Amino acid sequence: MDLLLDYLQHTTKADILFVFEYVFLKIVDDEFFARHELDSNIIQKYYSDTLGNDFSPNTPNPTYISEYINVIGQLFLAGYIDFGSYCDNDDRDTIDYPSNLSYYKEDKYQAWIHFRDNFFYTGAYNKGYDEDIMIYNGKEYSVQDCPTYFNTQTNNRTYCGYSTMYSDTSWDTPKYWSQYNIWVARTPKGTKYFNEILAPRFYNKYKDLEVEIDDKGNIVRWIGQINR
């Protein structure tokens, strides 16, 4: 993807956004998993970002990652994807729950803004272990100060409380969100759009474009062209 962006920086913004749309819907397909953890494997950071060297999604400068997140928002508002904070682990195919983000507010745009600002812009999709919040007896603890006990079954110290990072959560509690309890799924409408419109357009547009690279992964030359 970085190679393609290196080429597309010399074309148009529309070309870049089109590729982002294709890549995201391709990543969250339902071939193996109906639901995908919304982690840094999906929230791509493209290092050939010539629009700026700040790879934070929350930056005043236009960057590839900020445009990528905007595309995700457009896909959500169009009904091609949805986000969830709860899932039945015994049913791996269900993606439509009453708790989904699309039902969170009467105004779907406001639901997206709330989610975008509190998930993407805070880096919740890439939380570390030490950022977990534990709940024990109704009180919040960090992983450093949460009470523990000796578990005779595992012969290890075990937290008395439960992890919010790995538990079902609510859209009203952004501080508990993580890459492990927020998921994204492509809707049937999104799959139809991808298969019948987006994927064929992408193939026809780039089928005559090739890149030659050396042993170190550096670009030697581009061969062919984008079909308009």
mmCIF file of C-alpha atoms in Angstrom:
data_model
loop_
_atom_site.group_PDB
_atom_site.id
_atom_site.type_symbol
_atom_site.label_atom_id
_atom_site.label_comp_id
_atom_site.label_asym_id
_atom_site.label_seq_id
_atom_site.Cartn_x
_atom_site.Cartn_y
_atom_site.Cartn_z
ATOM 1 C CA MET A 1 0.000 0.000 0.000
ATOM 2 C CA ASP A 2 2.849 2.397 0.747
ATOM 3 C CA LEU A 3 4.204 1.775 -2.751
ATOM 4 C CA LEU A 4 0.866 2.616 -4.320
ATOM 5 C CA LEU A 5 0.534 5.783 -2.226
ATOM 6 C CA ASP A 6 4.008 6.807 -3.355
ATOM 7 C CA TYR A 7 2.659 6.687 -6.900
ATOM 8 C CA LEU A 8 -0.728 8.258 -6.091
ATOM 9 C CA GLN A 9 0.811 11.321 -4.441
ATOM 10 C CA HIS A 10 1.427 12.557 -7.976
ATOM 11 C CA THR A 11 -2.210 12.064 -9.031
ATOM 12 C CA THR A 12 -5.342 13.360 -7.308
ATOM 13 C CA LYS A 13 -6.851 13.248 -3.836
ATOM 14 C CA ALA A 14 -9.867 11.463 -5.322
ATOM 15 C CA ASP A 15 -7.600 8.592 -6.406
ATOM 16 C CA ILE A 16 -6.180 8.298 -2.873
ATOM 17 C CA LEU A 17 -9.604 8.296 -1.207
ATOM 18 C CA PHE A 18 -10.843 5.679 -3.672
ATOM 19 C CA VAL A 19 -7.968 3.363 -2.735
ATOM 20 C CA PHE A 20 -8.588 3.912 0.992
ATOM 21 C CA GLU A 21 -12.226 2.959 0.502
ATOM 22 C CA TYR A 22 -11.269 -0.206 -1.338
ATOM 23 C CA VAL A 23 -8.568 -1.224 1.152
ATOM 24 C CA PHE A 24 -10.752 -0.773 4.225
ATOM 25 C CA LEU A 25 -13.720 -2.724 2.858
ATOM 26 C CA LYS A 26 -11.322 -5.423 1.661
ATOM 27 C CA ILE A 27 -9.722 -5.750 5.109
ATOM 28 C CA VAL A 28 -13.073 -6.108 6.906
ATOM 29 C CA ASP A 29 -14.554 -8.693 4.548
ATOM 30 C CA ASP A 30 -16.561 -11.577 5.980
ATOM 31 C CA GLU A 31 -14.607 -14.404 4.344
ATOM 32 C CA PHE A 32 -13.227 -15.744 7.630
ATOM 33 C CA PHE A 33 -14.657 -13.446 10.325
ATOM 34 C CA ALA A 34 -17.924 -11.536 10.356
ATOM 35 C CA ARG A 35 -16.593 -9.186 13.050
ATOM 36 C CA HIS A 36 -13.088 -7.724 13.192
ATOM 37 C CA GLU A 37 -11.342 -6.267 16.216
ATOM 38 C CA LEU A 38 -10.770 -2.616 15.421
ATOM 39 C CA ASP A 39 -7.025 -2.534 16.012
ATOM 40 C CA SER A 40 -3.914 -1.076 14.408
ATOM 41 C CA ASN A 41 -3.962 -3.786 11.726
ATOM 42 C CA ILE A 42 -7.090 -2.122 10.366
ATOM 43 C CA ILE A 43 -6.322 1.495 11.269
ATOM 44 C CA GLN A 44 -3.460 1.692 8.807
ATOM 45 C CA LYS A 45 -0.624 4.184 9.174
ATOM 46 C CA TYR A 46 1.015 4.826 5.821
ATOM 47 C CA TYR A 47 4.621 5.878 6.214
ATOM 48 C CA SER A 48 4.932 7.361 2.765
ATOM 49 C CA ASP A 49 2.789 10.189 4.116
ATOM 50 C CA THR A 50 4.184 13.141 2.208
ATOM 51 C CA LEU A 51 1.410 15.350 3.573
ATOM 52 C CA GLY A 52 3.135 15.396 6.952
ATOM 53 C CA ASN A 53 5.385 13.322 9.212
ATOM 54 C CA ASP A 54 3.021 13.329 12.196
ATOM 55 C CA PHE A 55 1.401 9.897 12.175
ATOM 56 C CA SER A 56 -1.054 10.740 14.952
ATOM 57 C CA PRO A 57 -4.664 10.639 13.744
ATOM 58 C CA ASN A 58 -5.372 13.740 15.816
ATOM 59 C CA THR A 59 -3.331 16.365 14.006
ATOM 60 C CA PRO A 60 -4.308 19.705 12.436
ATOM 61 C CA ASN A 61 -2.262 18.816 9.352
ATOM 62 C CA PRO A 62 -3.809 16.803 6.505
ATOM 63 C CA THR A 63 -2.293 13.316 6.577
ATOM 64 C CA TYR A 64 -3.068 10.001 4.999
ATOM 65 C CA ILE A 65 -4.311 8.552 8.285
ATOM 66 C CA SER A 66 -6.679 11.467 8.896
ATOM 67 C CA GLU A 67 -8.099 11.049 5.394
ATOM 68 C CA TYR A 68 -8.318 7.285 5.971
ATOM 69 C CA ILE A 69 -10.412 7.836 9.109
ATOM 70 C CA ASN A 70 -12.664 10.254 7.212
ATOM 71 C CA VAL A 71 -13.275 7.541 4.620
ATOM 72 C CA ILE A 72 -14.209 5.101 7.397
ATOM 73 C CA GLY A 73 -16.753 7.656 8.584
ATOM 74 C CA GLN A 74 -18.274 7.959 5.127
ATOM 75 C CA LEU A 75 -18.572 4.171 4.865
ATOM 76 C CA PHE A 76 -20.362 4.088 8.230
ATOM 77 C CA LEU A 77 -22.747 6.904 7.316
ATOM 78 C CA ALA A 78 -23.551 5.139 4.026
ATOM 79 C CA GLY A 79 -24.475 1.956 5.914
ATOM 80 C CA TYR A 80 -21.631 -0.103 4.424
ATOM 81 C CA ILE A 81 -20.026 -0.862 7.798
ATOM 82 C CA ASP A 82 -21.100 -0.844 11.426
ATOM 83 C CA PHE A 83 -19.346 -0.879 14.787
ATOM 84 C CA GLY A 84 -20.187 -2.937 17.845
ATOM 85 C CA SER A 85 -19.309 -3.067 21.522
ATOM 86 C CA TYR A 86 -21.020 -6.371 22.325
ATOM 87 C CA CYS A 87 -21.024 -9.791 20.703
ATOM 88 C CA ASP A 88 -22.298 -13.262 21.460
ATOM 89 C CA ASN A 89 -19.207 -15.456 21.302
ATOM 90 C CA ASP A 90 -21.381 -18.503 20.556
ATOM 91 C CA ASP A 91 -22.636 -16.833 17.371
ATOM 92 C CA ARG A 92 -19.672 -15.706 15.288
ATOM 93 C CA ASP A 93 -21.762 -14.487 12.337
ATOM 94 C CA THR A 94 -24.116 -11.980 13.938
ATOM 95 C CA ILE A 95 -23.246 -8.337 13.281
ATOM 96 C CA ASP A 96 -26.585 -6.607 13.844
ATOM 97 C CA TYR A 97 -27.107 -5.963 17.565
ATOM 98 C CA PRO A 98 -29.368 -3.328 19.176
ATOM 99 C CA SER A 99 -26.199 -1.995 20.838
ATOM 100 C CA ASN A 100 -24.444 -1.235 17.540
ATOM 101 C CA LEU A 101 -23.159 2.285 16.962
ATOM 102 C CA SER A 102 -25.642 2.838 14.127
ATOM 103 C CA TYR A 103 -28.464 2.704 16.701
ATOM 104 C CA TYR A 104 -26.685 4.712 19.394
ATOM 105 C CA LYS A 105 -28.120 8.143 18.616
ATOM 106 C CA GLU A 106 -31.045 9.391 16.578
ATOM 107 C CA ASP A 107 -28.535 11.327 14.497
ATOM 108 C CA LYS A 108 -26.095 8.843 12.958
ATOM 109 C CA TYR A 109 -23.607 11.605 12.195
ATOM 110 C CA GLN A 110 -23.442 12.589 15.862
ATOM 111 C CA ALA A 111 -22.861 8.930 16.758
ATOM 112 C CA TRP A 112 -19.907 8.873 14.354
ATOM 113 C CA ILE A 113 -18.419 12.112 15.730
ATOM 114 C CA HIS A 114 -18.666 10.761 19.283
ATOM 115 C CA PHE A 115 -16.996 7.521 18.238
ATOM 116 C CA ARG A 116 -14.339 9.137 16.049
ATOM 117 C CA ASP A 117 -13.247 11.649 18.672
ATOM 118 C CA ASN A 118 -13.113 9.115 21.499
ATOM 119 C CA PHE A 119 -11.710 6.108 19.652
ATOM 120 C CA PHE A 120 -9.535 7.145 16.735
ATOM 121 C CA TYR A 121 -8.316 10.501 18.019
ATOM 122 C CA THR A 122 -7.378 9.065 21.422
ATOM 123 C CA GLY A 123 -5.557 6.039 19.981
ATOM 124 C CA ALA A 124 -7.909 3.600 21.733
ATOM 125 C CA TYR A 125 -7.369 1.158 18.857
ATOM 126 C CA ASN A 126 -3.807 0.606 20.063
ATOM 127 C CA LYS A 127 -4.012 0.493 23.867
ATOM 128 C CA GLY A 128 -1.224 -1.078 25.861
ATOM 129 C CA TYR A 129 -1.589 -3.499 28.751
ATOM 130 C CA ASP A 130 -0.698 -0.829 31.295
ATOM 131 C CA GLU A 131 -3.630 1.330 30.137
ATOM 132 C CA ASP A 132 -6.223 -1.237 31.214
ATOM 133 C CA ILE A 133 -8.755 -0.164 33.844
ATOM 134 C CA MET A 134 -9.738 -2.865 36.335
ATOM 135 C CA ILE A 135 -13.055 -2.899 38.199
ATOM 136 C CA TYR A 136 -13.226 -4.478 41.669
ATOM 137 C CA ASN A 137 -16.068 -4.027 44.126
ATOM 138 C CA GLY A 138 -17.413 -1.168 42.036
ATOM 139 C CA LYS A 139 -14.145 0.784 42.116
ATOM 140 C CA GLU A 140 -11.659 1.507 39.340
ATOM 141 C CA TYR A 141 -8.029 0.413 39.608
ATOM 142 C CA SER A 142 -5.007 0.433 37.343
ATOM 143 C CA VAL A 143 -3.226 -2.833 36.643
ATOM 144 C CA GLN A 144 -0.514 -1.624 38.999
ATOM 145 C CA ASP A 145 -2.704 -1.105 42.056
ATOM 146 C CA CYS A 146 -5.593 -3.552 41.589
ATOM 147 C CA PRO A 147 -5.795 -6.099 44.459
ATOM 148 C CA THR A 148 -4.738 -9.649 43.575
ATOM 149 C CA TYR A 149 -5.023 -13.119 45.048
ATOM 150 C CA PHE A 150 -3.097 -16.347 44.613
ATOM 151 C CA ASN A 151 -4.881 -18.616 42.137
ATOM 152 C CA THR A 152 -4.224 -22.227 43.158
ATOM 153 C CA GLN A 153 -5.379 -23.517 39.773
ATOM 154 C CA THR A 154 -2.813 -21.514 37.804
ATOM 155 C CA ASN A 155 -0.250 -21.034 40.585
ATOM 156 C CA ASN A 156 -0.132 -17.339 39.746
ATOM 157 C CA ARG A 157 -1.258 -14.064 41.199
ATOM 158 C CA THR A 158 -4.616 -13.095 39.675
ATOM 159 C CA TYR A 159 -6.465 -9.804 39.680
ATOM 160 C CA CYS A 160 -9.475 -9.644 41.974
ATOM 161 C CA GLY A 161 -11.285 -7.374 39.543
ATOM 162 C CA TYR A 162 -12.149 -7.672 35.873
ATOM 163 C CA SER A 163 -10.587 -5.966 32.887
ATOM 164 C CA THR A 164 -12.568 -3.299 31.064
ATOM 165 C CA MET A 165 -10.229 -3.566 28.079
ATOM 166 C CA TYR A 166 -11.365 -7.116 27.324
ATOM 167 C CA SER A 167 -15.013 -6.834 28.435
ATOM 168 C CA ASP A 168 -18.162 -5.787 26.618
ATOM 169 C CA THR A 169 -18.543 -2.037 26.904
ATOM 170 C CA SER A 170 -20.936 0.839 26.318
ATOM 171 C CA TRP A 171 -20.767 3.769 23.934
ATOM 172 C CA ASP A 172 -21.276 5.967 27.005
ATOM 173 C CA THR A 173 -17.948 4.902 28.569
ATOM 174 C CA PRO A 174 -15.177 5.765 26.069
ATOM 175 C CA LYS A 175 -12.436 5.365 28.682
ATOM 176 C CA TYR A 176 -13.121 1.609 28.665
ATOM 177 C CA TRP A 177 -12.882 1.248 24.872
ATOM 178 C CA SER A 178 -9.992 -0.679 23.339
ATOM 179 C CA GLN A 179 -9.021 -2.621 20.249
ATOM 180 C CA TYR A 180 -10.332 -5.743 21.997
ATOM 181 C CA ASN A 181 -13.896 -4.720 22.810
ATOM 182 C CA ILE A 182 -14.779 -2.574 19.789
ATOM 183 C CA TRP A 183 -15.322 -4.352 16.490
ATOM 184 C CA VAL A 184 -16.177 -3.408 12.917
ATOM 185 C CA ALA A 185 -18.116 -5.409 10.346
ATOM 186 C CA ARG A 186 -19.058 -5.029 6.726
ATOM 187 C CA THR A 187 -22.837 -5.001 6.348
ATOM 188 C CA PRO A 188 -24.716 -6.925 3.616
ATOM 189 C CA LYS A 189 -25.217 -3.568 1.902
ATOM 190 C CA GLY A 190 -21.455 -2.984 2.090
ATOM 191 C CA THR A 191 -20.647 -6.416 0.695
ATOM 192 C CA LYS A 192 -22.989 -5.859 -2.239
ATOM 193 C CA TYR A 193 -21.418 -2.462 -2.909
ATOM 194 C CA PHE A 194 -17.889 -3.876 -2.701
ATOM 195 C CA ASN A 195 -18.514 -6.913 -4.930
ATOM 196 C CA GLU A 196 -20.667 -5.268 -7.576
ATOM 197 C CA ILE A 197 -19.258 -1.738 -7.784
ATOM 198 C CA LEU A 198 -16.064 -0.999 -5.874
ATOM 199 C CA ALA A 199 -13.928 -4.097 -6.590
ATOM 200 C CA PRO A 200 -14.619 -4.104 -10.353
ATOM 201 C CA ARG A 201 -13.832 -0.386 -10.541
ATOM 202 C CA PHE A 202 -10.601 -0.890 -8.631
ATOM 203 C CA TYR A 203 -9.505 -3.769 -10.870
ATOM 204 C CA ASN A 204 -10.267 -1.918 -14.095
ATOM 205 C CA LYS A 205 -8.506 1.206 -12.849
ATOM 206 C CA TYR A 206 -5.231 -0.446 -11.801
ATOM 207 C CA LYS A 207 -4.989 -3.632 -13.864
ATOM 208 C CA ASP A 208 -2.425 -2.060 -16.223
ATOM 209 C CA LEU A 209 -0.175 -0.603 -13.510
ATOM 210 C CA GLU A 210 2.932 -2.445 -12.272
ATOM 211 C CA VAL A 211 5.904 -1.522 -10.102
ATOM 212 C CA GLU A 212 9.489 -2.781 -10.276
ATOM 213 C CA ILE A 213 11.405 -2.810 -6.967
ATOM 214 C CA ASP A 214 14.963 -3.745 -6.053
ATOM 215 C CA ASP A 215 16.129 -6.267 -3.438
ATOM 216 C CA LYS A 216 15.805 -3.653 -0.695
ATOM 217 C CA GLY A 217 12.221 -2.778 -1.571
ATOM 218 C CA ASN A 218 13.055 0.517 -3.228
ATOM 219 C CA ILE A 219 11.054 1.582 -6.259
ATOM 220 C CA VAL A 220 12.968 1.266 -9.523
ATOM 221 C CA ARG A 221 10.205 2.340 -11.878
ATOM 222 C CA TRP A 222 6.491 2.280 -12.493
ATOM 223 C CA ILE A 223 5.248 0.495 -15.593
ATOM 224 C CA GLY A 224 1.934 1.239 -17.263
ATOM 225 C CA GLN A 225 -0.692 3.680 -16.133
ATOM 226 C CA ILE A 226 -3.958 4.229 -14.280
ATOM 227 C CA ASN A 227 -6.986 3.711 -16.489
ATOM 228 C CA ARG A 228 -9.327 6.679 -16.307
#
